[in-house]
């Protein structure tokens, strides 16, 4: 893997014609250590956010030894790149064949589910398994998050009590899990979900072994400056202390974005300019998927020139009208064809969304050793300030 100090050095040396995914293992390691040290429970990395083998290895080296997989493919990736790790198969709707293979061939014992029909699949394919941890996914609101995950999965208040009781009767360990939505902008999102989960557990009258608060932990993007992660952890810990669960119950979380966002960026080349629009060689069907489809604004810097800035909209390389990132992105007024632009904080849901549409989707890869554009992970003085903020 070629390595550079920063993106400017990279373009000076390589003048790349293809977009470049820039990996920063030191930042993945930093995020992993932060969660490991400060989250008061087990941390499962949600592989879907970024399944790159180098990232799985960096997180594993940083202390992450639990992984949340959504498919057999992700399970196999984790087995290959984080040997010995504990894996949860946390997609609530699974094929029976996938449940069986995960259990028999890959040693998976943790699964989530959200309906009696899913529970029946376990009865059919694993009738004798007495070592299952089954987590009932509850439907919770996504109001305080930028991306909703509240409508597709999760048992509602009309079905959750019976499901909890039936899973309790079947599983070695019973858990509840939920997802407050991705990029939750306030710790209150977790309080709301935990209150709702506590009501469900009380109504069902079951004893809980695992409380899994899911993902949703944020990263910093332009226009999105969440509170410190310590505040999220403190809120969750406070709720866990009074949660109706067994004395030895475990607390889990499943961060995807927060563990991966800082660790990758993409460098693109400007192929053309028309007024305030730039045509670049990555876009809606590549690593800038969320910039196009969700209007996400990643931090951007022109690597070829500086000076006074203006706002630009961007077009990606395919022939599709939807291949457009409206931004606005602030870049130098004289940005032109041939310039290179780096988009940062692209480690989460960037690489993982890439397609081969129109023949694009092929990237160079390089390692960089610099610091992120902005981050929730602090060192030295900032760490002290965050600690002070917590005690205020
Ligand atoms: C079950 C589950 N856990 C965890 C995550 C990771 O969420 P985030 O990247 O917001 O932390 C997701 C994201 O879709 C998910 O579906």
CSV table of C-alpha atoms and ligand atoms in Angstrom, one decimal:
chain,number,residue,atom,x,y,z
A,1,UNK,CA,0.0,0.0,0.0
A,2,UNK,CA,1.5,3.3,-1.1
A,3,UNK,CA,1.5,5.8,1.8
A,4,UNK,CA,1.7,9.6,1.9
A,5,UNK,CA,1.7,12.3,4.6
A,6,UNK,CA,-1.5,13.9,3.2
A,7,UNK,CA,-3.7,14.2,0.1
A,8,UNK,CA,-1.7,17.1,-1.4
A,9,UNK,CA,1.5,15.0,-1.4
A,10,UNK,CA,-0.5,12.1,-3.0
A,11,UNK,CA,-1.8,14.1,-5.9
A,12,UNK,CA,1.6,15.8,-6.5
A,13,UNK,CA,3.2,12.3,-6.8
A,14,UNK,CA,0.5,10.3,-8.5
A,15,UNK,CA,-1.7,12.8,-10.5
A,16,UNK,CA,-4.4,10.1,-10.3
A,17,UNK,CA,-6.9,9.8,-13.2
A,18,UNK,CA,-9.2,7.5,-11.1
A,19,UNK,CA,-10.7,8.6,-7.7
A,20,UNK,CA,-8.6,7.6,-4.7
A,21,UNK,CA,-9.9,6.1,-1.5
A,22,UNK,CA,-7.5,7.2,1.3
A,23,UNK,CA,-7.3,5.1,4.3
A,24,UNK,CA,-6.2,6.2,7.8
A,25,UNK,CA,-5.8,3.2,10.0
A,26,UNK,CA,-4.5,5.4,12.9
A,27,UNK,CA,-7.9,7.1,13.0
A,28,UNK,CA,-9.8,3.8,13.0
A,29,UNK,CA,-7.5,2.7,15.8
A,30,UNK,CA,-8.2,5.9,17.7
A,31,UNK,CA,-12.0,5.5,17.4
A,32,UNK,CA,-11.8,1.9,18.5
A,33,UNK,CA,-9.7,2.6,21.5
A,34,UNK,CA,-12.0,5.5,22.5
A,35,UNK,CA,-15.2,3.3,22.4
A,36,UNK,CA,-13.4,0.4,24.1
A,37,UNK,CA,-12.2,2.6,26.9
A,38,UNK,CA,-15.3,4.7,27.5
A,39,UNK,CA,-18.4,2.8,26.4
A,40,UNK,CA,-19.6,0.9,29.5
A,41,UNK,CA,-20.3,-2.4,27.7
A,42,UNK,CA,-19.4,-4.5,24.6
A,43,UNK,CA,-18.9,-2.6,21.3
A,44,UNK,CA,-20.0,-4.4,18.1
A,45,UNK,CA,-18.7,-2.7,15.0
A,46,UNK,CA,-21.5,-2.6,12.4
A,47,UNK,CA,-19.7,-3.9,9.4
A,48,UNK,CA,-22.2,-2.5,6.9
A,49,UNK,CA,-20.8,1.0,7.5
A,50,UNK,CA,-17.5,0.0,5.8
A,51,UNK,CA,-16.5,-3.6,5.3
A,52,UNK,CA,-12.9,-2.9,4.0
A,53,UNK,CA,-10.6,-5.6,5.3
A,54,UNK,CA,-8.0,-3.0,6.4
A,55,UNK,CA,-10.6,-1.3,8.5
A,56,UNK,CA,-11.8,-4.5,10.2
A,57,UNK,CA,-8.2,-5.2,11.0
A,58,UNK,CA,-7.4,-1.7,12.3
A,59,UNK,CA,-10.5,-1.8,14.5
A,60,UNK,CA,-9.7,-5.3,15.8
A,61,UNK,CA,-6.2,-4.1,16.6
A,62,UNK,CA,-7.7,-1.1,18.4
A,63,UNK,CA,-9.6,-3.5,20.7
A,64,UNK,CA,-12.9,-4.1,18.9
A,65,UNK,CA,-13.6,-7.9,19.3
A,66,UNK,CA,-17.3,-7.9,18.6
A,67,UNK,CA,-18.9,-7.3,15.2
A,68,UNK,CA,-22.5,-6.8,13.9
A,69,UNK,CA,-22.9,-8.5,10.6
A,70,UNK,CA,-26.0,-8.2,8.3
A,71,UNK,CA,-25.2,-11.1,6.0
A,72,UNK,CA,-23.2,-14.2,5.5
A,73,UNK,CA,-20.7,-12.3,3.4
A,74,UNK,CA,-20.0,-9.9,6.3
A,75,UNK,CA,-19.8,-12.8,8.7
A,76,UNK,CA,-17.1,-14.4,6.5
A,77,UNK,CA,-15.2,-11.1,6.2
A,78,UNK,CA,-15.1,-10.8,10.0
A,79,UNK,CA,-13.9,-14.4,10.4
A,80,UNK,CA,-11.1,-13.7,7.8
A,81,UNK,CA,-10.0,-10.3,9.2
A,82,UNK,CA,-10.8,-10.4,12.9
A,83,UNK,CA,-10.1,-14.0,13.9
A,84,UNK,CA,-11.6,-15.0,17.2
A,85,UNK,CA,-14.1,-12.1,17.3
A,86,UNK,CA,-17.7,-12.5,18.5
A,87,UNK,CA,-20.2,-12.0,15.8
A,88,UNK,CA,-23.9,-11.0,16.0
A,89,UNK,CA,-26.1,-11.7,12.9
A,90,UNK,CA,-28.3,-8.6,13.5
A,91,UNK,CA,-30.4,-8.4,10.4
A,92,UNK,CA,-33.9,-9.1,11.8
A,93,UNK,CA,-35.2,-10.9,8.7
A,94,UNK,CA,-33.0,-13.8,7.6
A,95,UNK,CA,-33.2,-16.8,5.3
A,96,UNK,CA,-33.3,-20.1,7.2
A,97,UNK,CA,-30.3,-21.3,5.2
A,98,UNK,CA,-28.4,-18.3,6.4
A,99,UNK,CA,-29.3,-18.9,10.1
A,100,UNK,CA,-28.1,-22.5,9.8
A,101,UNK,CA,-24.9,-21.7,8.0
A,102,UNK,CA,-24.1,-18.9,10.4
A,103,UNK,CA,-24.6,-21.2,13.4
A,104,UNK,CA,-23.1,-24.4,12.1
A,105,UNK,CA,-20.2,-23.1,10.0
A,106,UNK,CA,-19.2,-19.8,11.4
A,107,UNK,CA,-19.9,-20.2,15.1
A,108,UNK,CA,-22.5,-17.4,15.4
A,109,UNK,CA,-24.7,-17.6,18.5
A,110,UNK,CA,-26.2,-14.1,18.6
A,111,UNK,CA,-29.1,-13.2,16.3
A,112,UNK,CA,-31.7,-10.5,16.2
A,113,UNK,CA,-35.4,-11.0,15.2
A,114,UNK,CA,-38.6,-8.9,15.3
A,115,UNK,CA,-41.5,-11.3,14.8
A,116,UNK,CA,-42.9,-14.7,15.7
A,117,UNK,CA,-42.5,-15.8,12.1
A,118,UNK,CA,-38.7,-15.2,12.4
A,119,UNK,CA,-38.7,-17.1,15.8
A,120,UNK,CA,-40.3,-20.0,14.0
A,121,UNK,CA,-37.3,-20.2,11.6
A,122,UNK,CA,-35.0,-20.9,14.6
A,123,UNK,CA,-37.4,-23.6,15.8
A,124,UNK,CA,-37.2,-25.2,12.4
A,125,UNK,CA,-33.5,-25.0,11.6
A,126,UNK,CA,-32.0,-25.2,15.1
A,127,UNK,CA,-34.5,-27.1,17.2
A,128,UNK,CA,-31.9,-28.4,19.6
A,129,UNK,CA,-29.7,-25.3,20.0
A,130,UNK,CA,-29.5,-24.4,23.6
A,131,UNK,CA,-26.8,-21.7,23.3
A,132,UNK,CA,-28.6,-18.9,21.5
A,133,UNK,CA,-28.7,-15.3,22.4
A,134,UNK,CA,-31.7,-13.8,20.7
A,135,UNK,CA,-32.3,-10.1,20.7
A,136,UNK,CA,-35.8,-8.8,20.0
A,137,UNK,CA,-35.5,-5.7,17.8
A,138,UNK,CA,-38.0,-3.1,18.9
A,139,UNK,CA,-39.4,-0.4,16.7
A,140,UNK,CA,-38.3,3.0,18.1
A,141,UNK,CA,-38.6,6.6,16.7
A,142,UNK,CA,-35.8,8.2,14.6
A,143,UNK,CA,-36.9,11.8,15.3
A,144,UNK,CA,-33.5,13.0,16.6
A,145,UNK,CA,-31.4,11.3,13.9
A,146,UNK,CA,-30.5,12.5,10.4
A,147,UNK,CA,-31.4,9.1,8.8
A,148,UNK,CA,-34.4,7.1,9.9
A,149,UNK,CA,-34.2,3.4,10.6
A,150,UNK,CA,-37.5,3.4,12.3
A,151,UNK,CA,-40.0,2.0,9.8
A,152,UNK,CA,-38.7,-1.2,8.2
A,153,UNK,CA,-37.8,-3.3,11.2
A,154,UNK,CA,-38.8,-3.7,14.8
A,155,UNK,CA,-41.7,-5.1,16.9
A,156,UNK,CA,-44.3,-2.5,17.7
A,157,UNK,CA,-45.9,-2.0,21.1
A,158,UNK,CA,-48.8,-4.2,20.0
A,159,UNK,CA,-46.6,-7.3,19.4
A,160,UNK,CA,-43.5,-6.8,21.5
A,161,UNK,CA,-44.6,-8.3,24.8
A,162,UNK,CA,-45.7,-11.6,23.4
A,163,UNK,CA,-42.6,-11.9,21.3
A,164,UNK,CA,-40.4,-11.2,24.3
A,165,UNK,CA,-42.2,-13.9,26.3
A,166,UNK,CA,-41.9,-16.5,23.5
A,167,UNK,CA,-38.2,-15.7,22.8
A,168,UNK,CA,-37.5,-15.9,26.6
A,169,UNK,CA,-38.9,-19.4,26.6
A,170,UNK,CA,-36.7,-20.4,23.7
A,171,UNK,CA,-33.4,-18.6,24.1
A,172,UNK,CA,-30.5,-19.2,26.4
A,173,UNK,CA,-30.1,-15.4,26.7
A,174,UNK,CA,-32.8,-12.8,25.9
A,175,UNK,CA,-31.9,-9.4,24.6
A,176,UNK,CA,-33.6,-6.3,23.3
A,177,UNK,CA,-32.1,-4.2,20.6
A,178,UNK,CA,-33.2,-1.1,18.5
A,179,UNK,CA,-31.8,1.5,16.3
A,180,UNK,CA,-32.4,5.2,17.0
A,181,UNK,CA,-31.5,6.2,13.4
A,182,UNK,CA,-28.1,7.0,12.0
A,183,UNK,CA,-26.3,10.2,13.0
A,184,UNK,CA,-28.4,10.8,16.1
A,185,UNK,CA,-27.8,14.4,17.0
A,186,UNK,CA,-28.7,14.2,20.7
A,187,UNK,CA,-28.2,11.6,23.5
A,188,UNK,CA,-31.9,12.1,24.2
A,189,UNK,CA,-32.5,9.8,21.2
A,190,UNK,CA,-31.2,6.9,23.3
A,191,UNK,CA,-33.1,7.9,26.4
A,192,UNK,CA,-36.4,7.9,24.5
A,193,UNK,CA,-35.6,4.5,23.0
A,194,UNK,CA,-34.5,3.0,26.3
A,195,UNK,CA,-37.7,4.3,28.1
A,196,UNK,CA,-39.7,2.6,25.4
A,197,UNK,CA,-37.7,-0.6,25.7
A,198,UNK,CA,-38.1,-0.6,29.5
A,199,UNK,CA,-41.9,-0.3,29.1
A,200,UNK,CA,-41.9,-3.3,26.7
A,201,UNK,CA,-39.8,-5.5,29.1
A,202,UNK,CA,-42.0,-4.6,32.1
A,203,UNK,CA,-45.2,-5.3,30.1
A,204,UNK,CA,-43.8,-8.7,29.1
A,205,UNK,CA,-42.6,-9.5,32.6
A,206,UNK,CA,-39.4,-11.1,31.4
A,207,UNK,CA,-35.9,-11.1,32.7
A,208,UNK,CA,-33.5,-9.6,30.3
A,209,UNK,CA,-29.8,-10.7,29.8
A,210,UNK,CA,-28.7,-8.2,27.1
A,211,UNK,CA,-29.5,-4.6,26.4
A,212,UNK,CA,-28.3,-3.6,22.9
A,213,UNK,CA,-28.6,0.1,22.2
A,214,UNK,CA,-27.6,-0.4,18.5
A,215,UNK,CA,-25.9,2.2,16.3
A,216,UNK,CA,-26.6,5.9,15.6
A,217,UNK,CA,-23.6,7.4,17.3
A,218,UNK,CA,-22.6,10.5,15.2
A,219,UNK,CA,-19.6,11.9,13.4
A,220,UNK,CA,-18.9,15.6,12.6
A,221,UNK,CA,-19.9,16.9,9.2
A,222,UNK,CA,-20.4,20.5,7.9
A,223,UNK,CA,-23.6,21.8,9.5
A,224,UNK,CA,-23.8,18.8,11.9
A,225,UNK,CA,-21.9,19.3,15.2
A,226,UNK,CA,-23.2,16.8,17.7
A,227,UNK,CA,-22.4,16.8,21.4
A,228,UNK,CA,-19.5,14.8,22.7
A,229,UNK,CA,-19.7,11.0,22.6
A,230,UNK,CA,-19.1,11.0,26.3
A,231,UNK,CA,-22.6,12.6,26.7
A,232,UNK,CA,-24.2,9.8,24.7
A,233,UNK,CA,-22.4,7.2,26.8
A,234,UNK,CA,-23.4,8.9,30.1
A,235,UNK,CA,-27.0,9.0,29.1
A,236,UNK,CA,-27.0,5.3,28.1
A,237,UNK,CA,-25.3,4.3,31.3
A,238,UNK,CA,-27.7,6.3,33.4
A,239,UNK,CA,-30.7,4.5,31.8
A,240,UNK,CA,-29.0,1.1,32.0
A,241,UNK,CA,-28.6,1.4,35.8
A,242,UNK,CA,-32.3,1.5,36.3
A,243,UNK,CA,-33.3,-0.8,33.4
A,244,UNK,CA,-35.4,-3.8,34.3
A,245,UNK,CA,-32.8,-6.5,33.6
A,246,UNK,CA,-30.9,-9.3,35.3
A,247,UNK,CA,-28.2,-8.2,37.8
A,248,UNK,CA,-25.5,-9.6,35.5
A,249,UNK,CA,-27.1,-8.2,32.3
A,250,UNK,CA,-24.8,-7.0,29.6
A,251,UNK,CA,-24.9,-3.6,27.8
A,252,UNK,CA,-24.0,-3.6,24.1
A,253,UNK,CA,-23.8,-1.1,21.3
A,254,UNK,CA,-23.4,-1.4,17.5
A,255,UNK,CA,-21.7,1.7,16.1
A,256,UNK,CA,-21.0,1.8,12.4
A,257,UNK,CA,-20.6,5.4,11.4
A,258,UNK,CA,-18.8,6.6,14.6
A,259,UNK,CA,-16.1,4.0,14.3
A,260,UNK,CA,-15.4,4.4,10.5
A,261,UNK,CA,-16.3,8.0,9.4
A,262,UNK,CA,-13.0,9.7,10.2
A,263,UNK,CA,-10.9,6.9,8.7
A,264,UNK,CA,-11.4,7.4,5.0
A,265,UNK,CA,-11.6,10.2,2.5
A,266,UNK,CA,-11.9,10.3,-1.3
A,267,UNK,CA,-9.8,12.3,-3.8
A,268,UNK,CA,-11.6,13.2,-7.0
A,269,UNK,CA,-10.6,15.0,-10.2
A,270,UNK,CA,-12.5,17.8,-11.8
A,271,UNK,CA,-13.4,16.8,-15.3
A,272,UNK,CA,-15.1,20.0,-16.3
A,273,UNK,CA,-16.8,23.2,-15.0
A,274,UNK,CA,-20.0,24.8,-16.2
A,275,UNK,CA,-20.8,28.0,-14.2
A,276,UNK,CA,-21.1,27.0,-10.5
A,277,UNK,CA,-21.2,23.2,-11.3
A,278,UNK,CA,-18.2,20.9,-11.3
A,279,UNK,CA,-18.1,17.6,-13.1
A,280,UNK,CA,-16.1,15.2,-11.0
A,281,UNK,CA,-15.1,11.5,-11.4
A,282,UNK,CA,-17.0,10.1,-8.4
A,283,UNK,CA,-20.6,10.6,-7.4
A,284,UNK,CA,-24.1,9.1,-6.6
A,285,UNK,CA,-23.2,5.6,-7.7
A,286,UNK,CA,-19.8,5.7,-5.9
A,287,UNK,CA,-18.5,6.8,-2.6
A,288,UNK,CA,-20.5,10.0,-2.7
A,289,UNK,CA,-23.8,8.1,-2.6
A,290,UNK,CA,-25.1,9.9,0.5
A,291,UNK,CA,-24.1,13.3,-0.8
A,292,UNK,CA,-26.4,12.7,-3.8
A,293,UNK,CA,-29.2,10.7,-2.3
A,294,UNK,CA,-29.4,12.3,1.2
A,295,UNK,CA,-28.0,15.7,0.5
A,296,UNK,CA,-25.1,14.9,2.9
A,297,UNK,CA,-22.4,17.6,2.9
A,298,UNK,CA,-18.9,16.2,3.4
A,299,UNK,CA,-16.0,18.5,4.2
A,300,UNK,CA,-14.3,19.4,0.9
A,301,UNK,CA,-10.9,21.0,0.1
A,302,UNK,CA,-9.4,21.8,-3.3
A,303,UNK,CA,-5.9,20.3,-3.3
A,304,UNK,CA,-4.8,22.2,-6.3
A,305,UNK,CA,-5.5,25.8,-5.3
A,306,UNK,CA,-6.7,28.0,-2.5
A,307,UNK,CA,-8.1,31.5,-2.0
A,308,UNK,CA,-11.6,33.1,-1.9
A,309,UNK,CA,-14.4,30.5,-1.9
A,310,UNK,CA,-17.8,30.2,-3.4
A,311,UNK,CA,-20.5,27.5,-3.4
A,312,UNK,CA,-20.6,24.8,-6.0
A,313,UNK,CA,-22.9,21.9,-6.9
A,314,UNK,CA,-21.3,18.8,-8.3
A,315,UNK,CA,-22.1,16.2,-10.9
A,316,UNK,CA,-20.8,12.7,-10.8
A,317,UNK,CA,-19.3,10.7,-13.8
A,318,UNK,CA,-22.4,8.7,-15.0
A,319,UNK,CA,-25.0,9.7,-17.5
A,320,UNK,CA,-27.8,9.7,-15.0
A,321,UNK,CA,-29.5,13.0,-13.9
A,322,UNK,CA,-29.6,11.6,-10.3
A,323,UNK,CA,-25.8,11.7,-10.3
A,324,UNK,CA,-25.8,15.1,-8.7
A,325,UNK,CA,-24.6,16.4,-5.3
A,326,UNK,CA,-26.2,19.7,-4.7
A,327,UNK,CA,-24.1,20.5,-1.5
A,328,UNK,CA,-23.5,23.4,-1.4
A,329,UNK,CA,-19.7,22.7,-1.3
A,330,UNK,CA,-17.4,25.6,-0.6
A,331,UNK,CA,-14.4,25.7,-2.9
A,332,UNK,CA,-12.1,28.3,-4.4
A,333,UNK,CA,-13.8,30.6,-7.0
A,334,UNK,CA,-11.3,29.7,-9.7
A,335,UNK,CA,-11.6,25.9,-9.2
A,336,UNK,CA,-11.2,24.4,-12.7
A,337,UNK,CA,-10.8,21.3,-14.8
A,338,UNK,CA,-7.9,19.2,-13.7
A,339,UNK,CA,-8.1,20.3,-10.1
A,340,UNK,CA,-8.2,17.7,-7.3
A,341,UNK,CA,-10.7,17.8,-4.5
A,342,UNK,CA,-10.6,15.8,-1.3
A,343,UNK,CA,-13.9,14.9,0.5
A,344,UNK,CA,-13.3,14.0,4.1
A,345,UNK,CA,-15.2,12.0,6.8
A,346,UNK,CA,-16.2,9.6,4.1
A,347,UNK,CA,-15.4,6.3,6.0
A,348,UNK,CA,-19.0,5.5,6.8
A,349,UNK,CA,-21.3,4.6,4.0
A,350,UNK,CA,-18.9,5.8,1.3
A,351,UNK,CA,-16.9,2.8,0.0
A,352,UNK,CA,-19.8,0.5,1.0
A,353,UNK,CA,-22.2,2.1,-1.4
A,354,UNK,CA,-20.0,1.9,-4.6
A,355,UNK,CA,-21.5,0.3,-7.7
A,356,UNK,CA,-20.1,-0.3,-11.2
A,357,UNK,CA,-22.8,1.7,-12.9
A,358,UNK,CA,-21.7,3.1,-16.3
A,359,UNK,CA,-18.4,1.3,-15.9
A,360,UNK,CA,-17.2,3.5,-13.0
A,361,UNK,CA,-16.6,2.4,-9.4
A,362,UNK,CA,-12.9,1.6,-9.7
A,363,UNK,CA,-10.7,3.4,-7.2
A,364,UNK,CA,-7.0,3.7,-6.5
A,365,UNK,CA,-6.2,3.1,-2.8
A,366,UNK,CA,-3.6,4.8,-0.6
A,367,UNK,CA,-2.7,5.3,3.0
A,368,UNK,CA,-2.5,8.8,4.6
A,369,UNK,CA,-1.1,9.6,8.0
A,370,UNK,CA,-2.6,13.0,8.6
A,371,UNK,CA,-5.4,14.1,10.9
A,372,UNK,CA,-9.1,14.3,10.0
A,373,UNK,CA,-10.9,17.4,8.8
A,374,UNK,CA,-12.8,17.4,12.1
A,375,UNK,CA,-13.6,14.7,14.7
A,376,UNK,CA,-15.3,13.8,17.9
A,377,UNK,CA,-12.2,12.0,19.1
A,378,UNK,CA,-9.9,14.3,21.0
A,379,UNK,CA,-6.5,14.1,22.4
A,380,UNK,CA,-4.6,16.1,25.1
A,381,UNK,CA,-6.2,19.4,25.9
A,382,UNK,CA,-9.4,18.7,24.0
A,383,UNK,CA,-9.8,15.5,26.0
A,384,UNK,CA,-9.5,17.5,29.2
A,385,UNK,CA,-12.1,20.0,28.0
A,386,UNK,CA,-14.5,17.1,27.2
A,387,UNK,CA,-14.0,15.7,30.6
A,388,UNK,CA,-14.7,19.1,32.1
A,389,UNK,CA,-17.8,19.5,30.0
A,390,UNK,CA,-19.1,16.2,31.4
A,391,UNK,CA,-18.7,17.4,35.0
A,392,UNK,CA,-20.5,20.7,34.5
B,1,LIG,C1,-28.8,-3.3,13.1
B,1,LIG,C2,-27.9,-2.1,12.8
B,1,LIG,N1,-26.9,-1.9,13.8
B,1,LIG,C3,-26.0,-0.9,13.6
B,1,LIG,C4,-26.1,-0.1,12.5
B,1,LIG,C5,-25.0,1.0,12.4
B,1,LIG,O1,-25.6,2.3,12.5
B,1,LIG,P1,-24.7,3.6,12.5
B,1,LIG,O2,-23.8,3.5,11.4
B,1,LIG,O3,-25.7,4.7,12.5
B,1,LIG,O4,-24.0,3.6,13.8
B,1,LIG,C6,-27.1,-0.2,11.5
B,1,LIG,C7,-27.2,0.7,10.4
B,1,LIG,O5,-28.0,0.5,9.5
B,1,LIG,C8,-28.0,-1.3,11.7
B,1,LIG,O6,-29.0,-1.5,10.8
